[in-house]
PDB file of C-alpha atoms in Angstrom:
ATOM      1  CA  ALA N   1      26.139   6.036 -67.250  1.00  0.00           C
ATOM      2  CA  GLN N   2      29.441   4.678 -68.444  1.00  0.00           C
ATOM      3  CA  SER N   3      29.399   2.302 -71.386  1.00  0.00           C
ATOM      4  CA  VAL N   4      31.830   0.301 -73.447  1.00  0.00           C
ATOM      5  CA  SER N   5      31.278  -0.394 -77.127  1.00  0.00           C
ATOM      6  CA  GLN N   6      32.865  -3.124 -79.158  1.00  0.00           C
ATOM      7  CA  HIS N   7      31.698  -2.632 -82.706  1.00  0.00           C
ATOM      8  CA  ASN N   8      33.007  -5.861 -84.174  1.00  0.00           C
ATOM      9  CA  HIS N   9      30.849  -8.719 -82.963  1.00  0.00           C
ATOM     10  CA  HIS N  10      32.341 -11.451 -85.118  1.00  0.00           C
ATOM     11  CA  VAL N  11      35.676 -11.352 -86.925  1.00  0.00           C
ATOM     12  CA  ILE N  12      37.040 -14.077 -89.170  1.00  0.00           C
ATOM     13  CA  LEU N  13      40.663 -13.939 -90.278  1.00  0.00           C
ATOM     14  CA  SER N  14      43.157 -16.212 -91.948  1.00  0.00           C
ATOM     15  CA  GLU N  15      46.360 -17.058 -90.135  1.00  0.00           C
ATOM     16  CA  ALA N  16      49.057 -14.381 -90.452  1.00  0.00           C
ATOM     17  CA  ALA N  17      46.493 -11.661 -91.090  1.00  0.00           C
ATOM     18  CA  SER N  18      46.656  -8.536 -88.956  1.00  0.00           C
ATOM     19  CA  LEU N  19      44.046  -7.915 -86.293  1.00  0.00           C
ATOM     20  CA  GLU N  20      42.487  -4.785 -84.899  1.00  0.00           C
ATOM     21  CA  LEU N  21      39.502  -4.919 -82.560  1.00  0.00           C
ATOM     22  CA  GLY N  22      37.775  -1.683 -81.697  1.00  0.00           C
ATOM     23  CA  CYS N  23      36.838  -0.538 -78.199  1.00  0.00           C
ATOM     24  CA  ASN N  24      35.286   2.802 -77.323  1.00  0.00           C
ATOM     25  CA  TYR N  25      34.125   3.972 -73.942  1.00  0.00           C
ATOM     26  CA  SER N  26      32.051   6.854 -72.695  1.00  0.00           C
ATOM     27  CA  TYR N  27      33.580   8.565 -69.696  1.00  0.00           C
ATOM     28  CA  GLY N  28      35.371  11.869 -69.615  1.00  0.00           C
ATOM     29  CA  GLY N  29      37.559  11.372 -66.580  1.00  0.00           C
ATOM     30  CA  THR N  30      40.431   9.117 -65.604  1.00  0.00           C
ATOM     31  CA  VAL N  31      40.025   5.534 -66.756  1.00  0.00           C
ATOM     32  CA  ASN N  32      41.783   2.226 -66.388  1.00  0.00           C
ATOM     33  CA  LEU N  33      41.433   0.029 -69.449  1.00  0.00           C
ATOM     34  CA  PHE N  34      41.627  -3.709 -69.898  1.00  0.00           C
ATOM     35  CA  TRP N  35      41.378  -6.373 -72.537  1.00  0.00           C
ATOM     36  CA  TYR N  36      40.357  -9.847 -71.448  1.00  0.00           C
ATOM     37  CA  VAL N  37      40.346 -12.996 -73.545  1.00  0.00           C
ATOM     38  CA  GLN N  38      38.235 -16.123 -73.150  1.00  0.00           C
ATOM     39  CA  TYR N  39      39.495 -19.158 -75.032  1.00  0.00           C
ATOM     40  CA  PRO N  40      36.965 -21.893 -75.828  1.00  0.00           C
ATOM     41  CA  GLY N  41      36.025 -23.734 -72.665  1.00  0.00           C
ATOM     42  CA  GLN N  42      38.176 -21.543 -70.446  1.00  0.00           C
ATOM     43  CA  HIS N  43      37.591 -18.605 -68.148  1.00  0.00           C
ATOM     44  CA  LEU N  44      38.378 -14.961 -68.727  1.00  0.00           C
ATOM     45  CA  GLN N  45      42.055 -14.104 -68.639  1.00  0.00           C
ATOM     46  CA  LEU N  46      43.724 -10.719 -68.592  1.00  0.00           C
ATOM     47  CA  LEU N  47      45.426  -9.922 -71.890  1.00  0.00           C
ATOM     48  CA  LEU N  48      46.708  -6.452 -71.080  1.00  0.00           C
ATOM     49  CA  LYS N  49      45.854  -3.342 -69.103  1.00  0.00           C
ATOM     50  CA  TYR N  50      46.467   0.381 -69.144  1.00  0.00           C
ATOM     51  CA  PHE N  51      46.560   2.586 -66.056  1.00  0.00           C
ATOM     52  CA  SER N  52      48.900   5.434 -66.921  1.00  0.00           C
ATOM     53  CA  GLY N  53      52.072   6.287 -68.804  1.00  0.00           C
ATOM     54  CA  ASP N  54      52.863   5.081 -72.303  1.00  0.00           C
ATOM     55  CA  PRO N  55      49.529   4.838 -74.158  1.00  0.00           C
ATOM     56  CA  LEU N  56      50.838   1.899 -76.193  1.00  0.00           C
ATOM     57  CA  VAL N  57      50.541  -1.152 -74.004  1.00  0.00           C
ATOM     58  CA  LYS N  58      52.129  -4.517 -74.714  1.00  0.00           C
ATOM     59  CA  GLY N  59      50.367  -7.628 -73.515  1.00  0.00           C
ATOM     60  CA  ILE N  60      50.843 -11.359 -73.642  1.00  0.00           C
ATOM     61  CA  LYS N  61      51.039 -13.433 -76.822  1.00  0.00           C
ATOM     62  CA  GLY N  62      52.064 -10.519 -79.034  1.00  0.00           C
ATOM     63  CA  PHE N  63      48.978  -8.404 -78.406  1.00  0.00           C
ATOM     64  CA  GLU N  64      49.119  -4.668 -77.901  1.00  0.00           C
ATOM     65  CA  ALA N  65      46.596  -1.900 -77.427  1.00  0.00           C
ATOM     66  CA  GLU N  66      46.723   1.833 -77.858  1.00  0.00           C
ATOM     67  CA  PHE N  67      44.908   4.282 -75.633  1.00  0.00           C
ATOM     68  CA  ILE N  68      43.819   7.355 -77.584  1.00  0.00           C
ATOM     69  CA  LYS N  69      42.263   9.704 -75.081  1.00  0.00           C
ATOM     70  CA  SER N  70      40.892  12.134 -77.658  1.00  0.00           C
ATOM     71  CA  LYS N  71      38.981   9.309 -79.334  1.00  0.00           C
ATOM     72  CA  PHE N  72      37.956   7.522 -76.124  1.00  0.00           C
ATOM     73  CA  SER N  73      39.375   4.395 -77.672  1.00  0.00           C
ATOM     74  CA  PHE N  74      41.504   1.436 -76.627  1.00  0.00           C
ATOM     75  CA  ASN N  75      41.841  -0.739 -79.701  1.00  0.00           C
ATOM     76  CA  LEU N  76      43.484  -4.140 -79.552  1.00  0.00           C
ATOM     77  CA  ARG N  77      45.992  -5.136 -82.222  1.00  0.00           C
ATOM     78  CA  LYS N  78      48.130  -8.041 -83.271  1.00  0.00           C
ATOM     79  CA  PRO N  79      50.259  -7.944 -86.435  1.00  0.00           C
ATOM     80  CA  SER N  80      49.933 -11.629 -87.286  1.00  0.00           C
ATOM     81  CA  VAL N  81      47.237 -13.847 -85.775  1.00  0.00           C
ATOM     82  CA  GLN N  82      47.480 -17.578 -85.191  1.00  0.00           C
ATOM     83  CA  TRP N  83      44.838 -20.265 -85.100  1.00  0.00           C
ATOM     84  CA  SER N  84      45.293 -20.415 -81.316  1.00  0.00           C
ATOM     85  CA  ASP N  85      44.067 -16.818 -81.040  1.00  0.00           C
ATOM     86  CA  THR N  86      40.527 -18.018 -81.760  1.00  0.00           C
ATOM     87  CA  ALA N  87      38.614 -16.754 -78.725  1.00  0.00           C
ATOM     88  CA  GLU N  88      36.204 -14.167 -77.373  1.00  0.00           C
ATOM     89  CA  TYR N  89      37.771 -10.795 -76.571  1.00  0.00           C
ATOM     90  CA  PHE N  90      36.313  -8.371 -74.054  1.00  0.00           C
ATOM     91  CA  CYS N  91      37.228  -4.756 -73.479  1.00  0.00           C
ATOM     92  CA  ALA N  92      36.645  -3.404 -69.966  1.00  0.00           C
ATOM     93  CA  VAL N  93      36.849  -0.016 -68.338  1.00  0.00           C
ATOM     94  CA  ASN N  94      37.199   0.915 -64.712  1.00  0.00           C
ATOM     95  CA  ALA N  95      36.323   4.578 -64.476  1.00  0.00           C
ATOM     96  CA  GLY N  96      37.687   6.805 -61.754  1.00  0.00           C
ATOM     97  CA  GLY N  97      34.999   7.793 -59.315  1.00  0.00           C
ATOM     98  CA  THR N  98      32.890   4.718 -59.920  1.00  0.00           C
ATOM     99  CA  GLY N  99      34.812   2.782 -57.347  1.00  0.00           C
ATOM    100  CA  ASN N 100      34.871  -0.878 -57.953  1.00  0.00           C
ATOM    101  CA  GLN N 101      32.722  -1.202 -61.015  1.00  0.00           C
ATOM    102  CA  PHE N 102      34.180  -2.603 -64.172  1.00  0.00           C
ATOM    103  CA  TYR N 103      32.209  -2.016 -67.338  1.00  0.00           C
ATOM    104  CA  PHE N 104      32.570  -4.646 -70.027  1.00  0.00           C
ATOM    105  CA  GLY N 105      31.850  -4.545 -73.720  1.00  0.00           C
ATOM    106  CA  THR N 106      29.692  -7.211 -75.332  1.00  0.00           C
ATOM    107  CA  GLY N 107      32.740  -9.018 -76.673  1.00  0.00           C
ATOM    108  CA  THR N 108      34.163  -9.800 -80.088  1.00  0.00           C
ATOM    109  CA  SER N 109      34.320 -13.355 -81.295  1.00  0.00           C
ATOM    110  CA  LEU N 110      37.487 -13.982 -83.290  1.00  0.00           C
ATOM    111  CA  THR N 111      37.840 -17.033 -85.503  1.00  0.00           C
ATOM    112  CA  VAL N 112      41.211 -17.650 -87.122  1.00  0.00           C
ATOM    113  CA  ILE N 113      41.199 -20.008 -90.075  1.00  0.00           C
ATOM    114  CA  PRO N 114      44.353 -22.096 -90.546  1.00  0.00           C
TER     115      PRO N 114
ATOM    116  CA  ASN L   1      47.893 -23.268 -58.222  1.00  0.00           C
ATOM    117  CA  ALA L   2      44.131 -23.020 -57.943  1.00  0.00           C
ATOM    118  CA  GLY L   3      42.468 -20.057 -59.556  1.00  0.00           C
ATOM    119  CA  VAL L   4      38.956 -18.868 -58.888  1.00  0.00           C
ATOM    120  CA  MET L   5      36.637 -21.832 -58.547  1.00  0.00           C
ATOM    121  CA  GLN L   6      32.926 -21.693 -59.198  1.00  0.00           C
ATOM    122  CA  ASN L   7      30.357 -24.373 -58.716  1.00  0.00           C
ATOM    123  CA  PRO L   8      28.237 -25.665 -60.054  1.00  0.00           C
ATOM    124  CA  ARG L   9      29.289 -24.999 -63.626  1.00  0.00           C
ATOM    125  CA  HIS L  10      25.755 -25.602 -64.836  1.00  0.00           C
ATOM    126  CA  LEU L  11      22.593 -25.194 -62.813  1.00  0.00           C
ATOM    127  CA  VAL L  12      19.041 -25.874 -63.924  1.00  0.00           C
ATOM    128  CA  ARG L  13      16.130 -24.598 -61.889  1.00  0.00           C
ATOM    129  CA  ARG L  14      12.389 -24.359 -62.381  1.00  0.00           C
ATOM    130  CA  ARG L  15      10.629 -21.058 -61.968  1.00  0.00           C
ATOM    131  CA  GLY L  16      10.098 -20.232 -58.306  1.00  0.00           C
ATOM    132  CA  GLN L  17      13.004 -22.305 -57.021  1.00  0.00           C
ATOM    133  CA  GLU L  18      16.144 -20.963 -55.389  1.00  0.00           C
ATOM    134  CA  ALA L  19      19.577 -20.892 -57.014  1.00  0.00           C
ATOM    135  CA  ARG L  20      22.789 -20.862 -55.005  1.00  0.00           C
ATOM    136  CA  LEU L  21      26.022 -20.122 -56.805  1.00  0.00           C
ATOM    137  CA  ARG L  22      29.357 -20.576 -55.083  1.00  0.00           C
ATOM    138  CA  CYS L  23      32.674 -18.898 -55.635  1.00  0.00           C
ATOM    139  CA  SER L  24      35.989 -19.723 -54.009  1.00  0.00           C
ATOM    140  CA  PRO L  25      38.490 -16.951 -54.689  1.00  0.00           C
ATOM    141  CA  VAL L  26      42.168 -17.360 -55.388  1.00  0.00           C
ATOM    142  CA  LYS L  27      43.932 -18.338 -52.184  1.00  0.00           C
ATOM    143  CA  GLY L  28      44.869 -15.203 -50.313  1.00  0.00           C
ATOM    144  CA  HIS L  29      42.376 -12.989 -52.119  1.00  0.00           C
ATOM    145  CA  SER L  30      39.855 -11.321 -49.846  1.00  0.00           C
ATOM    146  CA  HIS L  31      37.900  -9.379 -52.453  1.00  0.00           C
ATOM    147  CA  VAL L  32      35.186 -10.924 -54.584  1.00  0.00           C
ATOM    148  CA  TYR L  33      33.109  -9.549 -57.432  1.00  0.00           C
ATOM    149  CA  TRP L  34      30.049 -11.055 -59.099  1.00  0.00           C
ATOM    150  CA  TYR L  35      29.058 -10.348 -62.699  1.00  0.00           C
ATOM    151  CA  ARG L  36      26.143 -11.469 -64.832  1.00  0.00           C
ATOM    152  CA  GLN L  37      26.292 -12.034 -68.552  1.00  0.00           C
ATOM    153  CA  LEU L  38      22.954 -12.178 -70.298  1.00  0.00           C
ATOM    154  CA  PRO L  39      22.785 -13.650 -73.807  1.00  0.00           C
ATOM    155  CA  GLU L  40      24.305 -11.324 -76.417  1.00  0.00           C
ATOM    156  CA  GLU L  41      25.437  -8.874 -73.725  1.00  0.00           C
ATOM    157  CA  GLY L  42      28.677  -8.039 -71.948  1.00  0.00           C
ATOM    158  CA  LEU L  43      29.421  -8.780 -68.333  1.00  0.00           C
ATOM    159  CA  LYS L  44      27.503  -6.536 -65.965  1.00  0.00           C
ATOM    160  CA  PHE L  45      28.772  -5.797 -62.476  1.00  0.00           C
ATOM    161  CA  MET L  46      26.492  -6.964 -59.682  1.00  0.00           C
ATOM    162  CA  VAL L  47      28.214  -6.798 -56.340  1.00  0.00           C
ATOM    163  CA  TYR L  48      31.599  -6.382 -54.676  1.00  0.00           C
ATOM    164  CA  LEU L  49      32.307  -8.015 -51.345  1.00  0.00           C
ATOM    165  CA  GLN L  50      35.100  -8.306 -48.870  1.00  0.00           C
ATOM    166  CA  LYS L  51      35.119 -10.861 -46.110  1.00  0.00           C
ATOM    167  CA  GLU L  52      31.900 -10.415 -44.116  1.00  0.00           C
ATOM    168  CA  ASN L  53      31.108  -7.117 -45.824  1.00  0.00           C
ATOM    169  CA  ILE L  54      29.178  -5.975 -48.856  1.00  0.00           C
ATOM    170  CA  ILE L  55      31.087  -3.021 -50.216  1.00  0.00           C
ATOM    171  CA  ASP L  56      29.126  -2.162 -53.345  1.00  0.00           C
ATOM    172  CA  GLU L  57      25.877  -3.804 -54.414  1.00  0.00           C
ATOM    173  CA  SER L  58      24.765  -1.105 -56.810  1.00  0.00           C
ATOM    174  CA  GLY L  59      24.542  -3.553 -59.694  1.00  0.00           C
ATOM    175  CA  MET L  60      22.394  -6.072 -57.885  1.00  0.00           C
ATOM    176  CA  PRO L  61      18.645  -6.265 -58.530  1.00  0.00           C
ATOM    177  CA  LYS L  62      16.809  -4.975 -55.486  1.00  0.00           C
ATOM    178  CA  GLU L  63      14.664  -8.054 -55.012  1.00  0.00           C
ATOM    179  CA  ARG L  64      15.356 -11.783 -54.884  1.00  0.00           C
ATOM    180  CA  PHE L  65      19.141 -11.431 -55.177  1.00  0.00           C
ATOM    181  CA  SER L  66      21.567 -11.509 -52.284  1.00  0.00           C
ATOM    182  CA  ALA L  67      25.271 -12.163 -51.832  1.00  0.00           C
ATOM    183  CA  GLU L  68      27.535 -12.980 -48.973  1.00  0.00           C
ATOM    184  CA  PHE L  69      31.188 -13.674 -48.381  1.00  0.00           C
ATOM    185  CA  PRO L  70      31.560 -15.208 -44.920  1.00  0.00           C
ATOM    186  CA  LYS L  71      34.699 -15.302 -42.867  1.00  0.00           C
ATOM    187  CA  GLU L  72      35.076 -18.962 -43.714  1.00  0.00           C
ATOM    188  CA  GLY L  73      34.009 -20.621 -46.925  1.00  0.00           C
ATOM    189  CA  PRO L  74      33.089 -19.476 -50.393  1.00  0.00           C
ATOM    190  CA  SER L  75      31.148 -16.447 -51.497  1.00  0.00           C
ATOM    191  CA  ILE L  76      27.518 -17.257 -52.260  1.00  0.00           C
ATOM    192  CA  LEU L  77      25.237 -15.560 -54.753  1.00  0.00           C
ATOM    193  CA  ARG L  78      21.653 -16.474 -53.949  1.00  0.00           C
ATOM    194  CA  ILE L  79      18.691 -15.967 -56.229  1.00  0.00           C
ATOM    195  CA  GLN L  80      15.298 -16.625 -54.730  1.00  0.00           C
ATOM    196  CA  GLN L  81      12.180 -17.482 -56.717  1.00  0.00           C
ATOM    197  CA  VAL L  82      14.030 -17.585 -60.001  1.00  0.00           C
ATOM    198  CA  VAL L  83      12.363 -16.423 -63.203  1.00  0.00           C
ATOM    199  CA  ARG L  84      13.244 -17.176 -66.828  1.00  0.00           C
ATOM    200  CA  GLY L  85      14.958 -13.792 -67.127  1.00  0.00           C
ATOM    201  CA  ASP L  86      17.534 -14.907 -64.558  1.00  0.00           C
ATOM    202  CA  SER L  87      18.949 -17.387 -67.074  1.00  0.00           C
ATOM    203  CA  ALA L  88      22.495 -16.196 -67.671  1.00  0.00           C
ATOM    204  CA  ALA L  89      26.133 -16.909 -67.008  1.00  0.00           C
ATOM    205  CA  TYR L  90      27.270 -15.689 -63.605  1.00  0.00           C
ATOM    206  CA  PHE L  91      30.967 -14.970 -63.212  1.00  0.00           C
ATOM    207  CA  CYS L  92      32.929 -14.459 -60.066  1.00  0.00           C
ATOM    208  CA  ALA L  93      36.251 -12.638 -59.903  1.00  0.00           C
ATOM    209  CA  SER L  94      38.675 -12.091 -57.065  1.00  0.00           C
ATOM    210  CA  SER L  95      41.511  -9.721 -56.367  1.00  0.00           C
ATOM    211  CA  PRO L  96      44.066  -9.434 -53.614  1.00  0.00           C
ATOM    212  CA  GLN L  97      43.472  -5.804 -52.780  1.00  0.00           C
ATOM    213  CA  GLY L  98      40.240  -4.775 -54.405  1.00  0.00           C
ATOM    214  CA  ALA L  99      39.832  -1.206 -53.327  1.00  0.00           C
ATOM    215  CA  LEU L 100      42.675   0.059 -55.471  1.00  0.00           C
ATOM    216  CA  LEU L 101      41.654   0.900 -58.998  1.00  0.00           C
ATOM    217  CA  THR L 102      44.818  -0.624 -60.333  1.00  0.00           C
ATOM    218  CA  ASP L 103      44.019  -4.082 -59.060  1.00  0.00           C
ATOM    219  CA  THR L 104      43.602  -6.899 -61.525  1.00  0.00           C
ATOM    220  CA  GLN L 105      40.660  -9.237 -61.235  1.00  0.00           C
ATOM    221  CA  TYR L 106      40.985 -12.969 -61.768  1.00  0.00           C
ATOM    222  CA  PHE L 107      37.903 -14.629 -63.157  1.00  0.00           C
ATOM    223  CA  GLY L 108      36.332 -17.992 -62.519  1.00  0.00           C
ATOM    224  CA  PRO L 109      34.858 -20.228 -65.235  1.00  0.00           C
ATOM    225  CA  GLY L 110      31.324 -19.081 -64.527  1.00  0.00           C
ATOM    226  CA  THR L 111      28.071 -20.787 -63.621  1.00  0.00           C
ATOM    227  CA  ARG L 112      25.504 -21.102 -66.360  1.00  0.00           C
ATOM    228  CA  LEU L 113      22.019 -20.873 -64.857  1.00  0.00           C
ATOM    229  CA  THR L 114      19.075 -22.081 -66.876  1.00  0.00           C
ATOM    230  CA  VAL L 115      15.582 -21.454 -65.592  1.00  0.00           C
ATOM    231  CA  LEU L 116      12.908 -23.677 -67.070  1.00  0.00           C
TER     232      LEU L 116
END
């Protein structure tokens, strides 16, 4: 069965620090990859997505993610975090051949200290 | 500019009662997905519906759970004879096209079900 792993459960950073959140998936075929963010009290919002082409994907609010096929990874990065980035971040995979199923990681809680 | 609406936001039920969760997709979206998030776990796919059709219910427990998306009105996730293990956050998402793998899903705020 497909699975998505987010190894960092809780991350605490100071403002202006750089961020990298890990995401690994287990599926050998074609995948579509997503990062969602859930700000406190709000619903899940799409941060960025990868379907094909350039493996370095730019998203909203200065976030980017890099798809490394050989490592089955899709790590999320931001060079300089802000207090407003405090949120829960979820990686998701939609694997070719599984139709409509999206597989989500358990999430990473990010707290940015002013 | 209404997004996906879910109600109620919080639902408390005693063991053995029925829980009905509602989801109104983004206007114009005809594809709805339901997910469950248990404590300390990620979202788990339950069911995918189009208007009047269940397309994929492979993630739905075989008993007590059912879902529908009628021609008119919201999608309903129904849990009969709830047990404590059903306590979770239930999220609904909608998309305009659905069947295409490149489609983006828009999520609702979730319904938090607590079974006493």
